[in-house]
Amino acid sequence: VPYIAENEYGFDKMYEKALIASADSAQKDITAIFESDDYKTHEAFIKNYGKTYHESGVRPRQDSVEHGIRAKFSKAFLVQNMSKQTSFNPFRFYDIEVYLDELMLQCSMIDDQFQSDAEQIFSAHPNYSQSVTFRRGPLKLVQRCKMKVETEYFAEEYPTSACLVDIVRCTVVFSDFLAMIDGIKLFEQQVKMQSTCIKEIVR
C-alpha cells in the first residue's frame, strides 16, 4: 500500500482500507474461477497451452523466423573492418541504432494490417458483441525498446534487438473465463490456418 501522509481527515486510512477491500474482492474472484466447473473442464487445455508456448526453452527472435530481419553485418565482419584506433562500439551501434531502427520501420509498416487481422480473428468469436472487446495498442516507443534491449536482453546473441517481439500490440478483453477460452482456441485455429498476416504464436 503506497504511503500517504496523515492528515486531519484520515484520508490515508480510508485509502488503505479501500485498497485492501479491492484486493480481497479480486482474490475472491480469482479463487471462484479456479474452483469453478468451467475451469476444471478446461484445466488440461490451459496447462498444455502454457507448456506449448512458454517452456520450449528457445527465446523467440526476429531473425529466426521466415522472412524475419537478419543482421546485415556479422560480428566477425565488424571486427575485421572497424578501426582499431577508436573507442567506437560497432556492435552496440549497429544493434541499437541500425538494426532496431529497421525493425521499428517494419513494425510501423505492418501495424495497420496486424490490427485489422487481429480484430478480424476475434470478431469471429461466437459472442463477440457481448463478450469480447478489441483494443488497438500503440507501437512500443523507440526509447522503451532501447531500454528493454539494454536491460533485459544484453546477454543474448547479437543482434540483441532481435529479441523484441512485442513492438506491435493489441489488447483483447473477455467478459468471462469461458469467453477467454473460446477466444484463445479461435486465435490458435486461425493462426494455424495461415489466413492472416499473423503466422506464428511464439509465447
JSON list of C-alpha atoms in Angstrom, two decimals:
[
{"chain": "A", "resi": 1, "resn": "VAL", "atom": "CA", "xyz": [0.00, 0.00, 0.00]},
{"chain": "A", "resi": 2, "resn": "PRO", "atom": "CA", "xyz": [1.61, 3.31, -1.03]},
{"chain": "A", "resi": 3, "resn": "TYR", "atom": "CA", "xyz": [2.32, 5.75, 1.78]},
{"chain": "A", "resi": 4, "resn": "ILE", "atom": "CA", "xyz": [0.05, 8.78, 2.06]},
{"chain": "A", "resi": 5, "resn": "ALA", "atom": "CA", "xyz": [0.83, 11.48, 4.60]},
{"chain": "A", "resi": 6, "resn": "GLU", "atom": "CA", "xyz": [-1.56, 11.53, 7.52]},
{"chain": "A", "resi": 7, "resn": "ASN", "atom": "CA", "xyz": [-3.93, 14.44, 7.74]},
{"chain": "A", "resi": 8, "resn": "GLU", "atom": "CA", "xyz": [-6.83, 15.54, 9.91]},
{"chain": "A", "resi": 9, "resn": "TYR", "atom": "CA", "xyz": [-9.39, 13.86, 7.66]},
{"chain": "A", "resi": 10, "resn": "GLY", "atom": "CA", "xyz": [-7.71, 10.46, 7.81]},
{"chain": "A", "resi": 11, "resn": "PHE", "atom": "CA", "xyz": [-7.61, 10.02, 4.02]},
{"chain": "A", "resi": 12, "resn": "ASP", "atom": "CA", "xyz": [-4.61, 7.70, 4.35]},
{"chain": "A", "resi": 13, "resn": "LYS", "atom": "CA", "xyz": [-6.63, 5.22, 6.47]},
{"chain": "A", "resi": 14, "resn": "MET", "atom": "CA", "xyz": [-9.59, 5.40, 4.10]},
{"chain": "A", "resi": 15, "resn": "TYR", "atom": "CA", "xyz": [-7.32, 4.79, 1.09]},
{"chain": "A", "resi": 16, "resn": "GLU", "atom": "CA", "xyz": [-5.64, 1.84, 2.78]},
{"chain": "A", "resi": 17, "resn": "LYS", "atom": "CA", "xyz": [-8.99, 0.24, 3.62]},
{"chain": "A", "resi": 18, "resn": "ALA", "atom": "CA", "xyz": [-10.22, 0.76, 0.04]},
{"chain": "A", "resi": 19, "resn": "LEU", "atom": "CA", "xyz": [-7.11, -0.95, -1.38]},
{"chain": "A", "resi": 20, "resn": "ILE", "atom": "CA", "xyz": [-7.43, -3.89, 1.00]},
{"chain": "A", "resi": 21, "resn": "ALA", "atom": "CA", "xyz": [-11.11, -4.30, 0.15]},
{"chain": "A", "resi": 22, "resn": "SER", "atom": "CA", "xyz": [-10.32, -4.18, -3.57]},
{"chain": "A", "resi": 23, "resn": "ALA", "atom": "CA", "xyz": [-7.56, -6.79, -3.22]},
{"chain": "A", "resi": 24, "resn": "ASP", "atom": "CA", "xyz": [-9.82, -9.08, -1.17]},
{"chain": "A", "resi": 25, "resn": "SER", "atom": "CA", "xyz": [-12.56, -8.81, -3.80]},
{"chain": "A", "resi": 26, "resn": "ALA", "atom": "CA", "xyz": [-10.13, -9.60, -6.62]},
{"chain": "A", "resi": 27, "resn": "GLN", "atom": "CA", "xyz": [-8.75, -12.60, -4.72]},
{"chain": "A", "resi": 28, "resn": "LYS", "atom": "CA", "xyz": [-12.27, -13.94, -4.20]},
{"chain": "A", "resi": 29, "resn": "ASP", "atom": "CA", "xyz": [-12.99, -13.57, -7.93]},
{"chain": "A", "resi": 30, "resn": "ILE", "atom": "CA", "xyz": [-9.78, -15.43, -8.84]},
{"chain": "A", "resi": 31, "resn": "THR", "atom": "CA", "xyz": [-10.47, -18.20, -6.32]},
{"chain": "A", "resi": 32, "resn": "ALA", "atom": "CA", "xyz": [-14.01, -18.59, -7.68]},
{"chain": "A", "resi": 33, "resn": "ILE", "atom": "CA", "xyz": [-12.63, -19.07, -11.20]},
{"chain": "A", "resi": 34, "resn": "PHE", "atom": "CA", "xyz": [-10.14, -21.78, -10.16]},
{"chain": "A", "resi": 35, "resn": "GLU", "atom": "CA", "xyz": [-12.83, -23.62, -8.19]},
{"chain": "A", "resi": 36, "resn": "SER", "atom": "CA", "xyz": [-15.47, -23.43, -10.92]},
{"chain": "A", "resi": 37, "resn": "ASP", "atom": "CA", "xyz": [-16.55, -26.39, -13.03]},
{"chain": "A", "resi": 38, "resn": "ASP", "atom": "CA", "xyz": [-15.71, -24.41, -16.17]},
{"chain": "A", "resi": 39, "resn": "TYR", "atom": "CA", "xyz": [-12.08, -24.08, -15.11]},
{"chain": "A", "resi": 40, "resn": "LYS", "atom": "CA", "xyz": [-11.79, -27.75, -14.16]},
{"chain": "A", "resi": 41, "resn": "THR", "atom": "CA", "xyz": [-13.24, -28.74, -17.54]},
{"chain": "A", "resi": 42, "resn": "HIS", "atom": "CA", "xyz": [-10.62, -26.72, -19.42]},
{"chain": "A", "resi": 43, "resn": "GLU", "atom": "CA", "xyz": [-7.73, -27.10, -16.96]},
{"chain": "A", "resi": 44, "resn": "ALA", "atom": "CA", "xyz": [-5.83, -29.57, -19.18]},
{"chain": "A", "resi": 45, "resn": "PHE", "atom": "CA", "xyz": [-6.08, -27.21, -22.15]},
{"chain": "A", "resi": 46, "resn": "ILE", "atom": "CA", "xyz": [-4.77, -24.28, -20.11]},
{"chain": "A", "resi": 47, "resn": "LYS", "atom": "CA", "xyz": [-1.78, -26.19, -18.77]},
{"chain": "A", "resi": 48, "resn": "ASN", "atom": "CA", "xyz": [-0.89, -27.64, -22.17]},
{"chain": "A", "resi": 49, "resn": "TYR", "atom": "CA", "xyz": [-1.22, -24.20, -23.74]},
{"chain": "A", "resi": 50, "resn": "GLY", "atom": "CA", "xyz": [1.31, -22.83, -21.26]},
{"chain": "A", "resi": 51, "resn": "LYS", "atom": "CA", "xyz": [3.76, -25.65, -21.92]},
{"chain": "A", "resi": 52, "resn": "THR", "atom": "CA", "xyz": [3.47, -25.25, -25.67]},
{"chain": "A", "resi": 53, "resn": "TYR", "atom": "CA", "xyz": [4.46, -21.60, -25.80]},
{"chain": "A", "resi": 54, "resn": "HIS", "atom": "CA", "xyz": [6.30, -20.91, -22.56]},
{"chain": "A", "resi": 55, "resn": "GLU", "atom": "CA", "xyz": [8.51, -23.91, -21.85]},
{"chain": "A", "resi": 56, "resn": "SER", "atom": "CA", "xyz": [10.20, -24.55, -25.19]},
{"chain": "A", "resi": 57, "resn": "GLY", "atom": "CA", "xyz": [13.48, -23.19, -23.82]},
{"chain": "A", "resi": 58, "resn": "VAL", "atom": "CA", "xyz": [14.09, -21.21, -27.02]},
{"chain": "A", "resi": 59, "resn": "ARG", "atom": "CA", "xyz": [13.71, -17.44, -26.96]},
{"chain": "A", "resi": 60, "resn": "PRO", "atom": "CA", "xyz": [11.73, -16.18, -29.97]},
{"chain": "A", "resi": 61, "resn": "ARG", "atom": "CA", "xyz": [13.72, -13.83, -32.20]},
{"chain": "A", "resi": 62, "resn": "GLN", "atom": "CA", "xyz": [13.01, -11.63, -35.19]},
{"chain": "A", "resi": 63, "resn": "ASP", "atom": "CA", "xyz": [15.96, -13.12, -37.08]},
{"chain": "A", "resi": 64, "resn": "SER", "atom": "CA", "xyz": [15.00, -16.77, -36.60]},
{"chain": "A", "resi": 65, "resn": "VAL", "atom": "CA", "xyz": [11.64, -16.80, -38.39]},
{"chain": "A", "resi": 66, "resn": "GLU", "atom": "CA", "xyz": [10.88, -16.97, -42.08]},
{"chain": "A", "resi": 67, "resn": "HIS", "atom": "CA", "xyz": [11.11, -13.51, -43.68]},
{"chain": "A", "resi": 68, "resn": "GLY", "atom": "CA", "xyz": [12.50, -12.15, -40.41]},
{"chain": "A", "resi": 69, "resn": "ILE", "atom": "CA", "xyz": [15.02, -9.33, -40.25]},
{"chain": "A", "resi": 70, "resn": "ARG", "atom": "CA", "xyz": [18.61, -10.59, -40.32]},
{"chain": "A", "resi": 71, "resn": "ALA", "atom": "CA", "xyz": [21.65, -8.55, -39.36]},
{"chain": "A", "resi": 72, "resn": "LYS", "atom": "CA", "xyz": [23.38, -7.21, -42.48]},
{"chain": "A", "resi": 73, "resn": "PHE", "atom": "CA", "xyz": [26.76, -7.26, -40.73]},
{"chain": "A", "resi": 74, "resn": "SER", "atom": "CA", "xyz": [28.04, -10.14, -38.61]},
{"chain": "A", "resi": 75, "resn": "LYS", "atom": "CA", "xyz": [30.15, -9.51, -35.53]},
{"chain": "A", "resi": 76, "resn": "ALA", "atom": "CA", "xyz": [33.14, -11.05, -37.35]},
{"chain": "A", "resi": 77, "resn": "PHE", "atom": "CA", "xyz": [32.72, -8.64, -40.25]},
{"chain": "A", "resi": 78, "resn": "LEU", "atom": "CA", "xyz": [32.55, -5.64, -37.91]},
{"chain": "A", "resi": 79, "resn": "VAL", "atom": "CA", "xyz": [35.66, -6.78, -36.03]},
{"chain": "A", "resi": 80, "resn": "GLN", "atom": "CA", "xyz": [37.63, -7.14, -39.24]},
{"chain": "A", "resi": 81, "resn": "ASN", "atom": "CA", "xyz": [36.59, -3.83, -40.79]},
{"chain": "A", "resi": 82, "resn": "MET", "atom": "CA", "xyz": [36.43, -1.36, -37.92]},
{"chain": "A", "resi": 83, "resn": "SER", "atom": "CA", "xyz": [39.30, 0.91, -36.99]},
{"chain": "A", "resi": 84, "resn": "LYS", "atom": "CA", "xyz": [41.36, -0.26, -34.03]},
{"chain": "A", "resi": 85, "resn": "GLN", "atom": "CA", "xyz": [42.15, 3.34, -33.07]},
{"chain": "A", "resi": 86, "resn": "THR", "atom": "CA", "xyz": [38.72, 4.32, -31.78]},
{"chain": "A", "resi": 87, "resn": "SER", "atom": "CA", "xyz": [36.55, 3.68, -28.76]},
{"chain": "A", "resi": 88, "resn": "PHE", "atom": "CA", "xyz": [33.50, 3.43, -31.03]},
{"chain": "A", "resi": 89, "resn": "ASN", "atom": "CA", "xyz": [31.49, 0.29, -30.30]},
{"chain": "A", "resi": 90, "resn": "PRO", "atom": "CA", "xyz": [30.31, -1.05, -33.69]},
{"chain": "A", "resi": 91, "resn": "PHE", "atom": "CA", "xyz": [28.29, -3.91, -32.19]},
{"chain": "A", "resi": 92, "resn": "ARG", "atom": "CA", "xyz": [26.17, -1.69, -29.98]},
{"chain": "A", "resi": 93, "resn": "PHE", "atom": "CA", "xyz": [25.79, 0.96, -32.68]},
{"chain": "A", "resi": 94, "resn": "TYR", "atom": "CA", "xyz": [24.58, -1.47, -35.32]},
{"chain": "A", "resi": 95, "resn": "ASP", "atom": "CA", "xyz": [22.38, -3.36, -32.86]},
{"chain": "A", "resi": 96, "resn": "ILE", "atom": "CA", "xyz": [20.69, -0.39, -31.16]},
{"chain": "A", "resi": 97, "resn": "GLU", "atom": "CA", "xyz": [20.85, 2.34, -33.80]},
{"chain": "A", "resi": 98, "resn": "VAL", "atom": "CA", "xyz": [20.61, 0.46, -37.12]},
{"chain": "A", "resi": 99, "resn": "TYR", "atom": "CA", "xyz": [19.01, -2.96, -36.68]},
{"chain": "A", "resi": 100, "resn": "LEU", "atom": "CA", "xyz": [16.45, -1.67, -34.19]},
{"chain": "A", "resi": 101, "resn": "ASP", "atom": "CA", "xyz": [15.55, 1.26, -36.45]},
{"chain": "A", "resi": 102, "resn": "GLU", "atom": "CA", "xyz": [14.94, -1.14, -39.32]},
{"chain": "A", "resi": 103, "resn": "LEU", "atom": "CA", "xyz": [12.80, -3.31, -37.05]},
{"chain": "A", "resi": 104, "resn": "MET", "atom": "CA", "xyz": [10.79, -0.29, -35.90]},
{"chain": "A", "resi": 105, "resn": "LEU", "atom": "CA", "xyz": [10.25, 0.77, -39.52]},
{"chain": "A", "resi": 106, "resn": "GLN", "atom": "CA", "xyz": [8.99, -2.69, -40.49]},
{"chain": "A", "resi": 107, "resn": "CYS", "atom": "CA", "xyz": [6.67, -2.79, -37.47]},
{"chain": "A", "resi": 108, "resn": "SER", "atom": "CA", "xyz": [5.25, 0.61, -38.35]},
{"chain": "A", "resi": 109, "resn": "MET", "atom": "CA", "xyz": [4.58, -0.60, -41.89]},
{"chain": "A", "resi": 110, "resn": "ILE", "atom": "CA", "xyz": [2.69, -3.74, -40.80]},
{"chain": "A", "resi": 111, "resn": "ASP", "atom": "CA", "xyz": [0.84, -2.25, -37.82]},
{"chain": "A", "resi": 112, "resn": "ASP", "atom": "CA", "xyz": [-2.41, -1.40, -39.63]},
{"chain": "A", "resi": 113, "resn": "GLN", "atom": "CA", "xyz": [-2.58, -4.84, -41.24]},
{"chain": "A", "resi": 114, "resn": "PHE", "atom": "CA", "xyz": [-1.87, -6.58, -37.94]},
{"chain": "A", "resi": 115, "resn": "GLN", "atom": "CA", "xyz": [-4.56, -4.63, -36.10]},
{"chain": "A", "resi": 116, "resn": "SER", "atom": "CA", "xyz": [-7.09, -5.31, -38.85]},
{"chain": "A", "resi": 117, "resn": "ASP", "atom": "CA", "xyz": [-6.30, -9.04, -38.98]},
{"chain": "A", "resi": 118, "resn": "ALA", "atom": "CA", "xyz": [-6.29, -9.45, -35.21]},
{"chain": "A", "resi": 119, "resn": "GLU", "atom": "CA", "xyz": [-9.67, -7.74, -34.89]},
{"chain": "A", "resi": 120, "resn": "GLN", "atom": "CA", "xyz": [-11.00, -9.86, -37.76]},
{"chain": "A", "resi": 121, "resn": "ILE", "atom": "CA", "xyz": [-9.94, -13.05, -35.97]},
{"chain": "A", "resi": 122, "resn": "PHE", "atom": "CA", "xyz": [-11.67, -12.17, -32.72]},
{"chain": "A", "resi": 123, "resn": "SER", "atom": "CA", "xyz": [-14.75, -10.79, -34.46]},
{"chain": "A", "resi": 124, "resn": "ALA", "atom": "CA", "xyz": [-15.49, -14.42, -35.39]},
{"chain": "A", "resi": 125, "resn": "HIS", "atom": "CA", "xyz": [-15.94, -15.21, -31.68]},
{"chain": "A", "resi": 126, "resn": "PRO", "atom": "CA", "xyz": [-19.44, -16.65, -31.15]},
{"chain": "A", "resi": 127, "resn": "ASN", "atom": "CA", "xyz": [-20.26, -13.97, -28.57]},
{"chain": "A", "resi": 128, "resn": "TYR", "atom": "CA", "xyz": [-18.11, -11.14, -29.92]},
{"chain": "A", "resi": 129, "resn": "SER", "atom": "CA", "xyz": [-20.53, -8.27, -29.37]},
{"chain": "A", "resi": 130, "resn": "GLN", "atom": "CA", "xyz": [-21.39, -9.30, -25.80]},
{"chain": "A", "resi": 131, "resn": "SER", "atom": "CA", "xyz": [-18.20, -10.92, -24.53]},
{"chain": "A", "resi": 132, "resn": "VAL", "atom": "CA", "xyz": [-15.18, -9.53, -26.41]},
{"chain": "A", "resi": 133, "resn": "THR", "atom": "CA", "xyz": [-13.63, -6.08, -26.58]},
{"chain": "A", "resi": 134, "resn": "PHE", "atom": "CA", "xyz": [-10.76, -5.49, -29.03]},
{"chain": "A", "resi": 135, "resn": "ARG", "atom": "CA", "xyz": [-8.46, -2.55, -28.40]},
{"chain": "A", "resi": 136, "resn": "ARG", "atom": "CA", "xyz": [-5.74, -1.41, -30.76]},
{"chain": "A", "resi": 137, "resn": "GLY", "atom": "CA", "xyz": [-2.44, -0.87, -28.98]},
{"chain": "A", "resi": 138, "resn": "PRO", "atom": "CA", "xyz": [0.25, 1.72, -29.74]},
{"chain": "A", "resi": 139, "resn": "LEU", "atom": "CA", "xyz": [3.64, 0.77, -31.13]},
{"chain": "A", "resi": 140, "resn": "LYS", "atom": "CA", "xyz": [6.21, 0.40, -28.37]},
{"chain": "A", "resi": 141, "resn": "LEU", "atom": "CA", "xyz": [8.23, 3.62, -28.13]},
{"chain": "A", "resi": 142, "resn": "VAL", "atom": "CA", "xyz": [11.78, 3.55, -29.53]},
{"chain": "A", "resi": 143, "resn": "GLN", "atom": "CA", "xyz": [13.27, 4.64, -26.22]},
{"chain": "A", "resi": 144, "resn": "ARG", "atom": "CA", "xyz": [11.38, 1.91, -24.38]},
{"chain": "A", "resi": 145, "resn": "CYS", "atom": "CA", "xyz": [12.68, -0.63, -26.92]},
{"chain": "A", "resi": 146, "resn": "LYS", "atom": "CA", "xyz": [16.26, 0.50, -26.39]},
{"chain": "A", "resi": 147, "resn": "MET", "atom": "CA", "xyz": [15.85, 0.33, -22.62]},
{"chain": "A", "resi": 148, "resn": "LYS", "atom": "CA", "xyz": [14.42, -3.18, -22.81]},
{"chain": "A", "resi": 149, "resn": "VAL", "atom": "CA", "xyz": [17.22, -4.39, -25.09]},
{"chain": "A", "resi": 150, "resn": "GLU", "atom": "CA", "xyz": [19.94, -2.98, -22.85]},
{"chain": "A", "resi": 151, "resn": "THR", "atom": "CA", "xyz": [18.46, -4.12, -19.54]},
{"chain": "A", "resi": 152, "resn": "GLU", "atom": "CA", "xyz": [16.76, -7.43, -20.36]},
{"chain": "A", "resi": 153, "resn": "TYR", "atom": "CA", "xyz": [18.47, -8.79, -23.47]},
{"chain": "A", "resi": 154, "resn": "PHE", "atom": "CA", "xyz": [22.04, -7.58, -23.05]},
{"chain": "A", "resi": 155, "resn": "ALA", "atom": "CA", "xyz": [23.33, -11.15, -22.60]},
{"chain": "A", "resi": 156, "resn": "GLU", "atom": "CA", "xyz": [21.51, -12.52, -25.66]},
{"chain": "A", "resi": 157, "resn": "GLU", "atom": "CA", "xyz": [23.06, -13.33, -29.00]},
{"chain": "A", "resi": 158, "resn": "TYR", "atom": "CA", "xyz": [23.87, -10.41, -31.34]},
{"chain": "A", "resi": 159, "resn": "PRO", "atom": "CA", "xyz": [21.86, -8.55, -32.51]},
{"chain": "A", "resi": 160, "resn": "THR", "atom": "CA", "xyz": [20.09, -8.38, -29.18]},
{"chain": "A", "resi": 161, "resn": "SER", "atom": "CA", "xyz": [17.34, -6.15, -30.61]},
{"chain": "A", "resi": 162, "resn": "ALA", "atom": "CA", "xyz": [16.09, -9.23, -32.47]},
{"chain": "A", "resi": 163, "resn": "CYS", "atom": "CA", "xyz": [14.65, -10.41, -29.14]},
{"chain": "A", "resi": 164, "resn": "LEU", "atom": "CA", "xyz": [11.99, -7.71, -29.27]},
{"chain": "A", "resi": 165, "resn": "VAL", "atom": "CA", "xyz": [8.74, -9.41, -30.27]},
{"chain": "A", "resi": 166, "resn": "ASP", "atom": "CA", "xyz": [6.16, -7.07, -28.71]},
{"chain": "A", "resi": 167, "resn": "ILE", "atom": "CA", "xyz": [6.55, -3.83, -30.66]},
{"chain": "A", "resi": 168, "resn": "VAL", "atom": "CA", "xyz": [3.20, -4.21, -32.45]},
{"chain": "A", "resi": 169, "resn": "ARG", "atom": "CA", "xyz": [0.47, -4.78, -29.87]},
{"chain": "A", "resi": 170, "resn": "CYS", "atom": "CA", "xyz": [-3.23, -5.05, -29.17]},
{"chain": "A", "resi": 171, "resn": "THR", "atom": "CA", "xyz": [-5.43, -5.93, -26.20]},
{"chain": "A", "resi": 172, "resn": "VAL", "atom": "CA", "xyz": [-8.38, -8.30, -26.13]},
{"chain": "A", "resi": 173, "resn": "VAL", "atom": "CA", "xyz": [-10.69, -8.20, -23.09]},
{"chain": "A", "resi": 174, "resn": "PHE", "atom": "CA", "xyz": [-13.11, -11.06, -22.39]},
{"chain": "A", "resi": 175, "resn": "SER", "atom": "CA", "xyz": [-16.15, -10.78, -20.19]},
{"chain": "A", "resi": 176, "resn": "ASP", "atom": "CA", "xyz": [-15.63, -14.16, -18.53]},
{"chain": "A", "resi": 177, "resn": "PHE", "atom": "CA", "xyz": [-13.44, -17.23, -18.33]},
{"chain": "A", "resi": 178, "resn": "LEU", "atom": "CA", "xyz": [-15.28, -19.31, -20.93]},
{"chain": "A", "resi": 179, "resn": "ALA", "atom": "CA", "xyz": [-15.24, -16.44, -23.43]},
{"chain": "A", "resi": 180, "resn": "MET", "atom": "CA", "xyz": [-11.47, -16.23, -22.97]},
{"chain": "A", "resi": 181, "resn": "ILE", "atom": "CA", "xyz": [-11.00, -19.97, -23.58]},
{"chain": "A", "resi": 182, "resn": "ASP", "atom": "CA", "xyz": [-13.07, -19.73, -26.76]},
{"chain": "A", "resi": 183, "resn": "GLY", "atom": "CA", "xyz": [-11.02, -16.72, -27.84]},
{"chain": "A", "resi": 184, "resn": "ILE", "atom": "CA", "xyz": [-7.69, -18.50, -27.30]},
{"chain": "A", "resi": 185, "resn": "LYS", "atom": "CA", "xyz": [-8.85, -21.55, -29.25]},
{"chain": "A", "resi": 186, "resn": "LEU", "atom": "CA", "xyz": [-10.17, -19.37, -32.07]},
{"chain": "A", "resi": 187, "resn": "PHE", "atom": "CA", "xyz": [-6.89, -17.45, -32.25]},
{"chain": "A", "resi": 188, "resn": "GLU", "atom": "CA", "xyz": [-4.81, -20.65, -32.36]},
{"chain": "A", "resi": 189, "resn": "GLN", "atom": "CA", "xyz": [-7.02, -22.10, -35.08]},
{"chain": "A", "resi": 190, "resn": "GLN", "atom": "CA", "xyz": [-6.79, -19.01, -37.28]},
{"chain": "A", "resi": 191, "resn": "VAL", "atom": "CA", "xyz": [-3.01, -18.73, -36.90]},
{"chain": "A", "resi": 192, "resn": "LYS", "atom": "CA", "xyz": [-2.57, -22.38, -37.87]},
{"chain": "A", "resi": 193, "resn": "MET", "atom": "CA", "xyz": [-4.73, -21.80, -40.96]},
{"chain": "A", "resi": 194, "resn": "GLN", "atom": "CA", "xyz": [-2.32, -19.04, -42.06]},
{"chain": "A", "resi": 195, "resn": "SER", "atom": "CA", "xyz": [-5.29, -16.93, -43.13]},
{"chain": "A", "resi": 196, "resn": "THR", "atom": "CA", "xyz": [-3.90, -13.60, -41.87]},
{"chain": "A", "resi": 197, "resn": "CYS", "atom": "CA", "xyz": [-0.60, -11.79, -41.51]},
{"chain": "A", "resi": 198, "resn": "ILE", "atom": "CA", "xyz": [-0.20, -13.42, -38.06]},
{"chain": "A", "resi": 199, "resn": "LYS", "atom": "CA", "xyz": [1.88, -16.50, -38.85]},
{"chain": "A", "resi": 200, "resn": "GLU", "atom": "CA", "xyz": [3.07, -17.90, -35.53]},
{"chain": "A", "resi": 201, "resn": "ILE", "atom": "CA", "xyz": [2.45, -17.87, -31.79]},
{"chain": "A", "resi": 202, "resn": "VAL", "atom": "CA", "xyz": [5.79, -17.63, -30.01]},
{"chain": "A", "resi": 203, "resn": "ARG", "atom": "CA", "xyz": [4.87, -17.12, -26.36]}
]
